[in-house]
Every structure is written in C-alpha cells, then in structure tokens.
XYZ file of C-alpha atoms in Angstrom:
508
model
C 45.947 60.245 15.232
C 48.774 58.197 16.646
C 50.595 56.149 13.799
C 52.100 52.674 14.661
C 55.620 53.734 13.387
C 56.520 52.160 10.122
C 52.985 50.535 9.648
C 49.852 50.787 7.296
C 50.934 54.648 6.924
C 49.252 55.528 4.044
C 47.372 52.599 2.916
C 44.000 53.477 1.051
C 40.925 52.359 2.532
C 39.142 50.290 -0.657
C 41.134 47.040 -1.845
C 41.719 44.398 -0.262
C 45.589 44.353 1.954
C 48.229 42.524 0.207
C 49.982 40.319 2.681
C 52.725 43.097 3.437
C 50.122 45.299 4.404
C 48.711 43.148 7.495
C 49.715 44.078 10.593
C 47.630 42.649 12.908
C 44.659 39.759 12.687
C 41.586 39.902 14.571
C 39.296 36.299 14.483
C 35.830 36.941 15.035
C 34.133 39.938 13.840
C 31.823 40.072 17.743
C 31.869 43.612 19.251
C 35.371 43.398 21.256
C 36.375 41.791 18.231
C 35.476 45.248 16.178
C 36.537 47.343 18.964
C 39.898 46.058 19.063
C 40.071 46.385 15.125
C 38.868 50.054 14.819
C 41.398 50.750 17.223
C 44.343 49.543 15.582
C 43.190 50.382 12.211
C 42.680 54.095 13.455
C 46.705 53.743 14.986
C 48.007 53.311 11.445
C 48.281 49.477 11.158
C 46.723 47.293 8.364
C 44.097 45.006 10.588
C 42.170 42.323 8.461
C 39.194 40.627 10.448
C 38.595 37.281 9.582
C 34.870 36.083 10.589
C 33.452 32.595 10.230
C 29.856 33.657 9.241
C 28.390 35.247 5.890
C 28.004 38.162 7.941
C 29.740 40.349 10.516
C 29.038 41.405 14.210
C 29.103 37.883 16.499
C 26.065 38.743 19.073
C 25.178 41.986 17.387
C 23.721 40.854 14.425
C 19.686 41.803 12.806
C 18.698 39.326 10.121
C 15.479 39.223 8.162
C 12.679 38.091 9.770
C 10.261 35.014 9.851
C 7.432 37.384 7.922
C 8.143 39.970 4.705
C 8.711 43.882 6.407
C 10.356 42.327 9.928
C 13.550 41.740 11.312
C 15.293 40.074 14.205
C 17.932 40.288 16.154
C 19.831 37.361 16.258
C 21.437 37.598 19.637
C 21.647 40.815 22.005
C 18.865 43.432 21.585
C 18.937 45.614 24.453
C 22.341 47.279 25.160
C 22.239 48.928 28.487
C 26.312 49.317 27.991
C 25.843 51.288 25.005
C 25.271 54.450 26.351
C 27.873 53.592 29.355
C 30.720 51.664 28.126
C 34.065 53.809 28.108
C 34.958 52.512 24.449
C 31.504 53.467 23.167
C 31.464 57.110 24.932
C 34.998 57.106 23.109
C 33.774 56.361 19.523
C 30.344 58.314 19.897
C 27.496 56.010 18.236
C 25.450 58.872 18.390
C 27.759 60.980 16.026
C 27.529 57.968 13.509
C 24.152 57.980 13.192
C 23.152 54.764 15.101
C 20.050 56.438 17.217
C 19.489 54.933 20.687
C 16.432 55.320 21.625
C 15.256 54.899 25.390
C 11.968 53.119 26.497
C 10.388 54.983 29.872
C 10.588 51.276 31.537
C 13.985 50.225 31.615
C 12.572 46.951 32.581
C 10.060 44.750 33.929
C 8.628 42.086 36.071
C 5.607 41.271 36.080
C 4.030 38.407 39.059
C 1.312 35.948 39.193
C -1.059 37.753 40.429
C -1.324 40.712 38.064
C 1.068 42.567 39.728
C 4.022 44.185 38.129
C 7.602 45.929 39.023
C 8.372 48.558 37.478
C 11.814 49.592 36.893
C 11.677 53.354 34.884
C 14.432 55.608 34.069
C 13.394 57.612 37.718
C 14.880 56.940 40.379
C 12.123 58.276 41.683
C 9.222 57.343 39.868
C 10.362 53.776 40.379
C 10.995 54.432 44.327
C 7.204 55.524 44.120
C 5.742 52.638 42.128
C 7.761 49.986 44.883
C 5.553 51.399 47.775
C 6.545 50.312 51.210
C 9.743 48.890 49.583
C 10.786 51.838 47.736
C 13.088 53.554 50.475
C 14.867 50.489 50.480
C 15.454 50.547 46.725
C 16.294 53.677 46.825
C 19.197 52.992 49.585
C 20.411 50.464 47.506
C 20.708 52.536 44.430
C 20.956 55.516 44.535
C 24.642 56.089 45.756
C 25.377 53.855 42.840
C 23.089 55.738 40.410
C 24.798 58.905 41.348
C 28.244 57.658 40.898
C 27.368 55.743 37.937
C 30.618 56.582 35.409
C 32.600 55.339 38.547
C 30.676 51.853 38.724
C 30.843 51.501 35.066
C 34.644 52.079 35.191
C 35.200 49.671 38.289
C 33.503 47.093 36.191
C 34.531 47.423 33.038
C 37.727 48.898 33.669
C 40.860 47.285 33.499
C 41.189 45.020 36.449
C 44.612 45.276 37.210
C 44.511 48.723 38.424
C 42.833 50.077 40.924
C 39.524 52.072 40.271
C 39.799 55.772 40.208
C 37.077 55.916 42.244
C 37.834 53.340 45.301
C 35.199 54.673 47.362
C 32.489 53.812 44.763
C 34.063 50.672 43.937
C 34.339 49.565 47.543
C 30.669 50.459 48.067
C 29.189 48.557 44.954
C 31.637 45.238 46.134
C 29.614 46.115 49.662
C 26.130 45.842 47.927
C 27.121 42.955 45.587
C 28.103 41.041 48.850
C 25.018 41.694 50.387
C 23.256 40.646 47.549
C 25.179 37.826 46.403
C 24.472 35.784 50.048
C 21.742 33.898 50.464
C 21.482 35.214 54.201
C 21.867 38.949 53.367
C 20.038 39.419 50.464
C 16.614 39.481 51.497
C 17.279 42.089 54.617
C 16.257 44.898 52.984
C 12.802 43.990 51.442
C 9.782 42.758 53.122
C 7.624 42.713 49.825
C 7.382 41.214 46.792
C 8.061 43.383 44.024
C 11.443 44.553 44.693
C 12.878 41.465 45.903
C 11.480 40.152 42.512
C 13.093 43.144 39.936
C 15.838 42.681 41.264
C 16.088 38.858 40.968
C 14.972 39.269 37.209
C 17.577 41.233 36.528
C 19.767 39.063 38.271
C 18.976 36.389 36.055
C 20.776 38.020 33.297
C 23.476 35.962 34.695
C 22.258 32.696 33.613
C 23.941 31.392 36.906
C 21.906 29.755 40.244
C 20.526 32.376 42.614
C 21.829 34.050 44.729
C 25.528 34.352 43.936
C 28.218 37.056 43.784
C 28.459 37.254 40.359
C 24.745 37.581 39.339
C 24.577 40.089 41.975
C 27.101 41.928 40.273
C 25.402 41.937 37.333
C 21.935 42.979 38.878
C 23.639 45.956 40.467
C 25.318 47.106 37.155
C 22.638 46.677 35.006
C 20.096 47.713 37.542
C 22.550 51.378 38.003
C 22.649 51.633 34.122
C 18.321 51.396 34.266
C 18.192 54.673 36.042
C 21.523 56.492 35.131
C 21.632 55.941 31.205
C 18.497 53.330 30.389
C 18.523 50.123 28.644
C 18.648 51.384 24.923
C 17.625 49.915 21.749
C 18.917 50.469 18.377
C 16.315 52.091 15.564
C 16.289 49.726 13.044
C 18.318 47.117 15.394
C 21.387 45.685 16.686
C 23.386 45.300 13.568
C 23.218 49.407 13.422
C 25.989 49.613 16.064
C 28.148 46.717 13.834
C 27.753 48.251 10.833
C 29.168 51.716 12.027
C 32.496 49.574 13.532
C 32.306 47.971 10.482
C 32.040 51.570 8.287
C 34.548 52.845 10.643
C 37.685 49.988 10.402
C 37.300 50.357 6.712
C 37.421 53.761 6.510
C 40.624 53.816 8.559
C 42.245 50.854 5.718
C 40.990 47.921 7.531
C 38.709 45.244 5.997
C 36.719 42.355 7.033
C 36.826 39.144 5.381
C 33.195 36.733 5.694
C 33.323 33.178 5.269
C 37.001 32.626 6.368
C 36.606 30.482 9.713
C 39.846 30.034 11.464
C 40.357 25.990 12.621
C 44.561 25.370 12.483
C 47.435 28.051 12.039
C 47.740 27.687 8.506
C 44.229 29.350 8.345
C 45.937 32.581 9.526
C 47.703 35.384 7.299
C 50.994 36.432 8.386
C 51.457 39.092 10.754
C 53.079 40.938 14.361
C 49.954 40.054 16.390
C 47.083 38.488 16.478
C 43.737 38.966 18.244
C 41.052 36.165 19.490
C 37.209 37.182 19.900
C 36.338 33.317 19.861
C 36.270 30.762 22.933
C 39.538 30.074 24.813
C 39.355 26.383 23.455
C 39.645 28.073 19.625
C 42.840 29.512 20.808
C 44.063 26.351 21.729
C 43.333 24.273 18.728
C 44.392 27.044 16.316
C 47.851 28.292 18.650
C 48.524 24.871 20.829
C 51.797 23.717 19.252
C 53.429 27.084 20.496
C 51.853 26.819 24.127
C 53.234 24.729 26.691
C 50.780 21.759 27.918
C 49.934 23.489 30.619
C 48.613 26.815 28.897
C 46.729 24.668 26.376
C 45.220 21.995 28.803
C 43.765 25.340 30.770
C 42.205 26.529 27.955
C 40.671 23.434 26.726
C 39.099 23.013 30.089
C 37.466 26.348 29.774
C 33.868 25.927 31.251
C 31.235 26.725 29.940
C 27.693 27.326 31.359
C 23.835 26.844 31.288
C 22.338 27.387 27.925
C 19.812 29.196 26.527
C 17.381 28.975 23.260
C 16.318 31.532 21.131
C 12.803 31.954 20.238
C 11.453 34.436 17.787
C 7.834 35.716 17.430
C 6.076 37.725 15.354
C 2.831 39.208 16.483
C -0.403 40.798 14.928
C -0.432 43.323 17.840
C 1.014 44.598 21.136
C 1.037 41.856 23.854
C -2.221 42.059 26.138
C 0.009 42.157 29.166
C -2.446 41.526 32.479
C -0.522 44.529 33.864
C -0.802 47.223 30.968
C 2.553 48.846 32.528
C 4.583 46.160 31.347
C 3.548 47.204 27.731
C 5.942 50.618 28.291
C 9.066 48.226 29.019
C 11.712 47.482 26.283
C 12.772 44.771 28.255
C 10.518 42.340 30.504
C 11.997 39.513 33.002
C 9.250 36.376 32.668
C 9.766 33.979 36.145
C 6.980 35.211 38.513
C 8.629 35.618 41.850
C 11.825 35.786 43.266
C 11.053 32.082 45.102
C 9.744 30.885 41.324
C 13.121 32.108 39.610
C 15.308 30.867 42.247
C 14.010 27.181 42.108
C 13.811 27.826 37.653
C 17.780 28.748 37.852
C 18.639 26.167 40.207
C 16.863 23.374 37.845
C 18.502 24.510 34.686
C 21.899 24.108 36.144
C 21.705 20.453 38.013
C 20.420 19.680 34.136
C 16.561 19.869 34.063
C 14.047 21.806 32.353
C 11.885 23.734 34.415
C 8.123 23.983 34.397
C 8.249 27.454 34.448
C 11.535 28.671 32.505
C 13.406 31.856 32.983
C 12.129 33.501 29.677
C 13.525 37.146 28.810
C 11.876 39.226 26.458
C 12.404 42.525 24.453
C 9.682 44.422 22.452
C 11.370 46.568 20.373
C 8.453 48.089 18.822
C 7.972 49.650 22.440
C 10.059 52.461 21.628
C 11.399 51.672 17.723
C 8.365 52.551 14.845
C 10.400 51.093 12.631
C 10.103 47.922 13.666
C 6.734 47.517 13.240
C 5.749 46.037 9.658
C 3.059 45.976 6.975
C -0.266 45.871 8.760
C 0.942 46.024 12.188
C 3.294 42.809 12.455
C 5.824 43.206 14.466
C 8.580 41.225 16.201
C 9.025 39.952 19.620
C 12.699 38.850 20.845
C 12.946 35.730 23.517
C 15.366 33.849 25.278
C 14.630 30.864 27.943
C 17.267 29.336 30.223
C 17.651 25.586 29.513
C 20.499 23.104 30.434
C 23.300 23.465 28.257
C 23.127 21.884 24.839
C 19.484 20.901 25.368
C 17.808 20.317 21.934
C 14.390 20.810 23.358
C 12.256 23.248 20.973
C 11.058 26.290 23.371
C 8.569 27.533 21.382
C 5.704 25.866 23.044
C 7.465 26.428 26.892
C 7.534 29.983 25.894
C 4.101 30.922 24.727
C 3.098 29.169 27.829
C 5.035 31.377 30.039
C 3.950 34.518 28.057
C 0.166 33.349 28.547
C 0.436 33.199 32.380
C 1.283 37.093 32.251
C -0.148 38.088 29.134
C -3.604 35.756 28.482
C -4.789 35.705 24.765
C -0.664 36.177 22.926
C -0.839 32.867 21.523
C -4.014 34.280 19.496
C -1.997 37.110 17.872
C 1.528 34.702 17.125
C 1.927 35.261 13.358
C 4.905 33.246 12.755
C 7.886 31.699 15.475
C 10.726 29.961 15.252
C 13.209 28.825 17.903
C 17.442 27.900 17.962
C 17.487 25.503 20.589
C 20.592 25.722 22.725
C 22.049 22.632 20.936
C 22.026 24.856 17.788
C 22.988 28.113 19.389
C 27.056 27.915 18.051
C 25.793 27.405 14.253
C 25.248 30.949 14.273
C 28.259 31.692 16.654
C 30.610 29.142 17.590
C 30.883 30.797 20.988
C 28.279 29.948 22.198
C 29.206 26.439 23.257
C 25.828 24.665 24.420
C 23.791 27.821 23.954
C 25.834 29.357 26.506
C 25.536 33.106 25.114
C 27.729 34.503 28.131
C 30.382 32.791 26.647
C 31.543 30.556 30.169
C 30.213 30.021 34.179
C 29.479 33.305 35.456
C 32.451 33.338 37.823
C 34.137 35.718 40.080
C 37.490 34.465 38.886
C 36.330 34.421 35.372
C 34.953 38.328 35.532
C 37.747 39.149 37.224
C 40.795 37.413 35.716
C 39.959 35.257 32.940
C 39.607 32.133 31.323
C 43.041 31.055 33.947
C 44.892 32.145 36.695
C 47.277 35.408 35.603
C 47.921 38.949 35.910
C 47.115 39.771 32.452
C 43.663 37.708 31.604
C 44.112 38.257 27.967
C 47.513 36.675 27.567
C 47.418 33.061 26.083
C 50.811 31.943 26.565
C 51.923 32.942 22.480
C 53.954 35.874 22.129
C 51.721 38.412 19.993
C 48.418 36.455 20.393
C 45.722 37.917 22.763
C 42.298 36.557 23.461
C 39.571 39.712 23.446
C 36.179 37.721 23.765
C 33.422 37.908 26.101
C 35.435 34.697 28.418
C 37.871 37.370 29.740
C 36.996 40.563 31.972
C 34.827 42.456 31.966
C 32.119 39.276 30.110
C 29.556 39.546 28.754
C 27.320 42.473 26.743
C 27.957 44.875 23.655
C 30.490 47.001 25.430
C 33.651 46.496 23.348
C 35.967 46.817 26.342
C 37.588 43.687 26.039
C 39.044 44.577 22.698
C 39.529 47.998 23.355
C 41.906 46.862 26.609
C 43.865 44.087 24.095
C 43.854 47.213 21.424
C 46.476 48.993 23.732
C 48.280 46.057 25.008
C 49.032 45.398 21.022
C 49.827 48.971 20.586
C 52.172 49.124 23.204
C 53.795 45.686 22.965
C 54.154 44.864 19.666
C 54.581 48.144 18.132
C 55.942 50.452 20.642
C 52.463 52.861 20.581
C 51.543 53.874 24.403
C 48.679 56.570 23.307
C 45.444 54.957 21.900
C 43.954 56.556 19.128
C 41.120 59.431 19.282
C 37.816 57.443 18.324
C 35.589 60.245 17.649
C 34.506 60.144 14.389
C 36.749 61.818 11.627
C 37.808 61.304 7.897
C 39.609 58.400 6.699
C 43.575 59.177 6.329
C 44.583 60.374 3.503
C-alpha cells in the first residue's frame, strides 16, 4: 500500500477520528462518493464521509419493502458498469462477496403487437432473434463488443488523455454519430425490432431522441449487454455499498449518517475536501472562496427531465404477452421507436405523455432471494415525467404494463410511487427527479458542470466535485471518485501511485 506521507499512518480502524486525524472529507456517501473514500483511506489518510441520509450509498441503496419478506431498491438496480467499470475490476466485488448474477436477457423491448426484442448476452443468439435486421446489428456491435475494455476505458476514462485505444475510440464516436442524427440513424434498419432496442436503451438517457449523447449511452450500455451483461446484485443494490462501506472502515475511515452539509461551518477541518452532491451544493457550502464567476456557473448548473419512482409488489411473475420478456432483468416499456421518440420529446417541452417511457427491472428474474413469503415479490419502475412533476405514476404505470403484459394489475399486492417532485428527499441530487444528476450533454459528459481542463476543479484550492454532474455521468461505476481520488493524492499530498484495491487486511 502507498502511505500519504505523514498521514493516518497507523490509525486503528474502530473509533471515531479525532479532528487531527482527518485528512480529507468526502460529502455524500453515493458510489463515486465511496470510491473516492476507499481510495484515500487505503493511501494512509484519515477520510470521514459525511452523508445527509440515515443511511449510506446515494443511488445504491435497498430499503425494506412495501410488504413483510421484500425489499426495494431505492434508486439504481441494474448495474451494467459493475462488471466493466475500471475502479470496480480494481476493487473486485466478486472477492467481497457481493454475487452478480447475470439474467440470459440483458434487456428487453417488447411492441404493440406482441412482438418483442430481444437483447441476450449472444451476440449471436440476439443477431438470430432480430431476423432480417440482425446482420445489421451485428455490424453495429460487434467491433465494439469485441473491443469492449477499450470502449469502457474511452468512456469512462479520464477525458483529458487520449484513449489507449484510439482506433476503438474513434470507431464508437463514428457509430454514436451515426446514431445520434436524426438523418443517419435509421440507415441501417428496415424493421422494427432493432430500430426499437436500440431506442429503449437509448432512453436511458432521459434526453429527446435522437441525440449524441443518448446515442452514446445506447452504444455503451448496449456493448456492456453482450460483453459483460447487465448484472444484478443477490440480495440488492445496497450489497455493492455495504462492501465500500466494510472496506473504508477497515482501512480507518468512517462514515458519519445524519450530518447534511448546508454552509462551511458544517465541515470538519482538513487538506481536501471531496463533493458527491450537485454543483449548486458546492456553491452554497464553498461560494465565499470562489470568485463570482465560478459560483454563478455552478448555480446555473442545469438540470434535466425527471423521473418518478414506482414500486410494486406482485403475487406472481408478470404475464408478459411475449413470454421472452419474462427471461429479461431489465425491460424498456414505450412500444416503438416512433412511440418513444414522440414520449421523450413531450416530457422535455413539459408534458406528460399518454404513453410514458416506463423502465422496469424484475429482479426475481435471476435473484431467488428476492422472492418472499408465498411468492411476493418486487417489481422496480421508473417513468419519465417533466421535471419536478408531482403527478402520482402509479396509475400511468400499471397502464403501460397492461398494454404489454394484460392481467398485472390483478396480481399488484402493494405500490407506492416518489413522484419526481419528491425524488431529492431521498437524495438531494436529484433536483426535480432528475436521477442523472443534469441535461445529458456532450459538454457535460465530456467536461463538466463548466468550461475547463480539469471538470472536477471548483475554483477552491483542495475542494473537488466527484458526483455523477462531471465525466463520465451517470451509473454505479465509481470512476468519478476514483479519478478525484488521485488528483487528491497527488496534489494535496504529494502521492502519484494509487493504492492496490484488491481486497486485503486492514493496516495494522
């Protein structure tokens, strides 16, 4: 392990840091957030993370559910990054017990008619399944599939270098162009289904369709569903917090619940400090040391469309029309790629659509566990809605389940929605309901919340913002921490070798 000379050497892991002891602060307890706190901690330095909410883990959180023997997740579910993301291949969830298991279906989308698209873990299989479309598909993604690790480090890499791999990079900026403009990105398809997987997956980006930066996102995700799978936790999401959580403590770190952070005098006293919140929480708590033009830029952060939560629990599997969808961990509800376009483009000039954008995970697909006493089990929603709309979804939602899966509402045990309005009471970043954290942007994905070469500088010597607003965005892939983890090593204590993150024993 590399020490942060003159630091936390030799601090116990156990009781709580005297003020001495703190070398670093991390606000918000979200995955980048615990990513850049297990890697300081396992450099040497005392790190406290301070966290608003009785409980850790921002968007990776599983609280108990609306019926006795079930629980939800309260914000991400699926984690195709997981298996992918640099600083998770780094700190092995595997190794700490956190078991991610892998439906057959990465994902689905079903159509009207009965139809479905299928998106499996083949390549191959799902090339076969797309009929006369499936060459195409296969063009598209294959050369990223097989260069996967290079997409995933173009993407999630640190943007101010160039990508080890420039021919893969150049390639997936190629596709993304292509289909990121409205005249380019129906070339290749002259069916439905494929045009239409691709557009659900797409919709990830909460963003109107088609643009560069939802294409981005289709291509990633839609790599990671044949290279690596979309992967769900056994037991849920809060498995992967709770081992960065076991982990920062184990290397003399500590997390602190219930402490929101509003003004400066809310922070302890120490060489650096590190922001997994909104760029407008910076500002408030760190504005009287930025100059007016630093703080007016993060104020005016914007943020995007919303979306509301809705939780069911059922008595039973869904009666999809198309039983194929049932194999799918994760399944894209908008009908066809015409429906979703005209669904997106109403939620952002403002209005709810007749038919929302609804995405759904089933854990119980692929996760026993999940399924409670006498065969309950939970079902995991989100619909797009204008941002800060207080509409209840509930209704909107079972609706859109029924047109692809008649007879649901007859199995709904208990539900319960967090309409967008309500979305930041469980995590103030998500302003509106807006759980990518700001406007899917090119600039934004690429450099931040403003214009600069370092997007996680905020004008304060030895603050850093690490949240989901600065590259790469959005998803449970702790690689915006893990970049502001080496900045702080290197800048403020003279470290230029991160840590190992494999698991090992606390120091002693």
């Amino acid at each position: 392990m590399v020490a942060a000379r003159g630091h936390g050497r030799g601090r116990q892991p156990g009781g709580r840091m005297t003020a001495s002891e703190v070398d670093v602060v991390v606000v918000g307890s979200g995955p980048n957030g615990l990513a850049a706190a297990v890697t300081l901690a396992r450099a040497g330095l005392g790190v406290r993370v301070l966290e608003a909410q009785p409980t850790a883990g921002g968007g990776a959180r599983t609280v108990p559910g609306l019926v006795p023997g079930v629980v939800h997740d309260q914000c991400s579910a699926v984690h195709p990054m997981a298996l992918a993301s640099p600083f998770f291949r780094r700190f092995d969830l595997a190794a700490r017990g956190v078991e991610l298991v892998t439906p057959e279906v990465s994902y689905a989308q079903p159509l009207p008619d009965g139809r479905a698209a299928l998106a499996l873990r083949s390549l191959d299989r799902t090339v076969d399944e797309l009929g006369p479309d499936g060459p195409a598909w296969r063009a598209l993604m294959e050369p990223l599939v097989e260069h996967a690790d290079a997409v995933v480090g173009a993407v999630l890499g640190d943007h101010r270098r160039l990508p080890r791999d420039l021919v893969t990079a150049i390639r997936f900026g190629l596709r993304t162009l292509e289909q990121g403009v409205a005249p380019l990105w129906g070339r290749r398809f002259r069916g439905e289904e494929a045009p239409a997987l691709l557009t659900g997956v797409a919709s990830h980006a909460i963003t109107p369709l088609p643009s560069l930066p939802a294409a981005g996102t289709a291509l990633l995700l839609g790599t990671l569903a044949h290279a690596t799978g979309w992967c769900i936790p056994r037991g849920g999401t809060a498995t992967i917090t709770d081992a960065l959580v076991a982990d920062l403590r184990a290397h003399g770190g500590e997390v602190v619940v219930d402490s929101p952070v509003r003004t400066r005098a809310d922070l302890p006293q120490a060489r650096a400090y590190v922001f997994d919140t909104t760029p407008a929480t910076v500002a408030r708590v760190l504005g009287d040391r930025m100059s007016p033009r630093v703080r007016r830029e993060l104020l005016g952060f914007r943020h995007g469309n919303g979306a509301a939560k809705v939780d069911l629990v059922l008595s039973g599997p869904v009666p999809w029309t198309h039983p194929d969808v049932g194999r799918a961990g994760t399944v894209h509800l908008g009908g066809t790629r015409a429906e979703m376009v005209a669904t997106e483009r109403a939620v952002a000039a403002g209005r709810h659509s007749r038919h929302p954008m609804v995405l759904l995970s089933d854990p119980s697909v692929v996760d026993p566990s999940r399924v409670g006493p006498g065969g309950v089990r939970p079902l995991w929603t989100y619909a797009h809605v204008p941002a800060g709309s207080p509409r209840d979804m509930t209704d909107a939602v079972l609706d859109e389940l029924e047109r692809f899966a008649p007879g649901v509402r007859d199995l709904v045990v208990a539900a319960q929605c967090v309409p967008a309005s309500r979305m930041e009471q469980h995590n103030a970043n998500y302003v509106g309901g807006d759980i990518a954290a700001g406007t899917i942007t090119m600039r934004r994905m690429l450099v931040g919340p403003r214009w600069q070469l370092d997007p996680y500088d905020v004008g304060v010597p030895g603050a850093y913002l690490c949240s989901a607003a600065t590259p790469p965005g959005p998803g449970v892939h702790g690689m915006a921490g893990w970049h502001v983890a080496r900045r702080v090593l290197r800048d403020r204590f003279g470290v230029h070798h991160p840590p190992d993150l494999r698991p090992s024993p606390a120091r002693g």
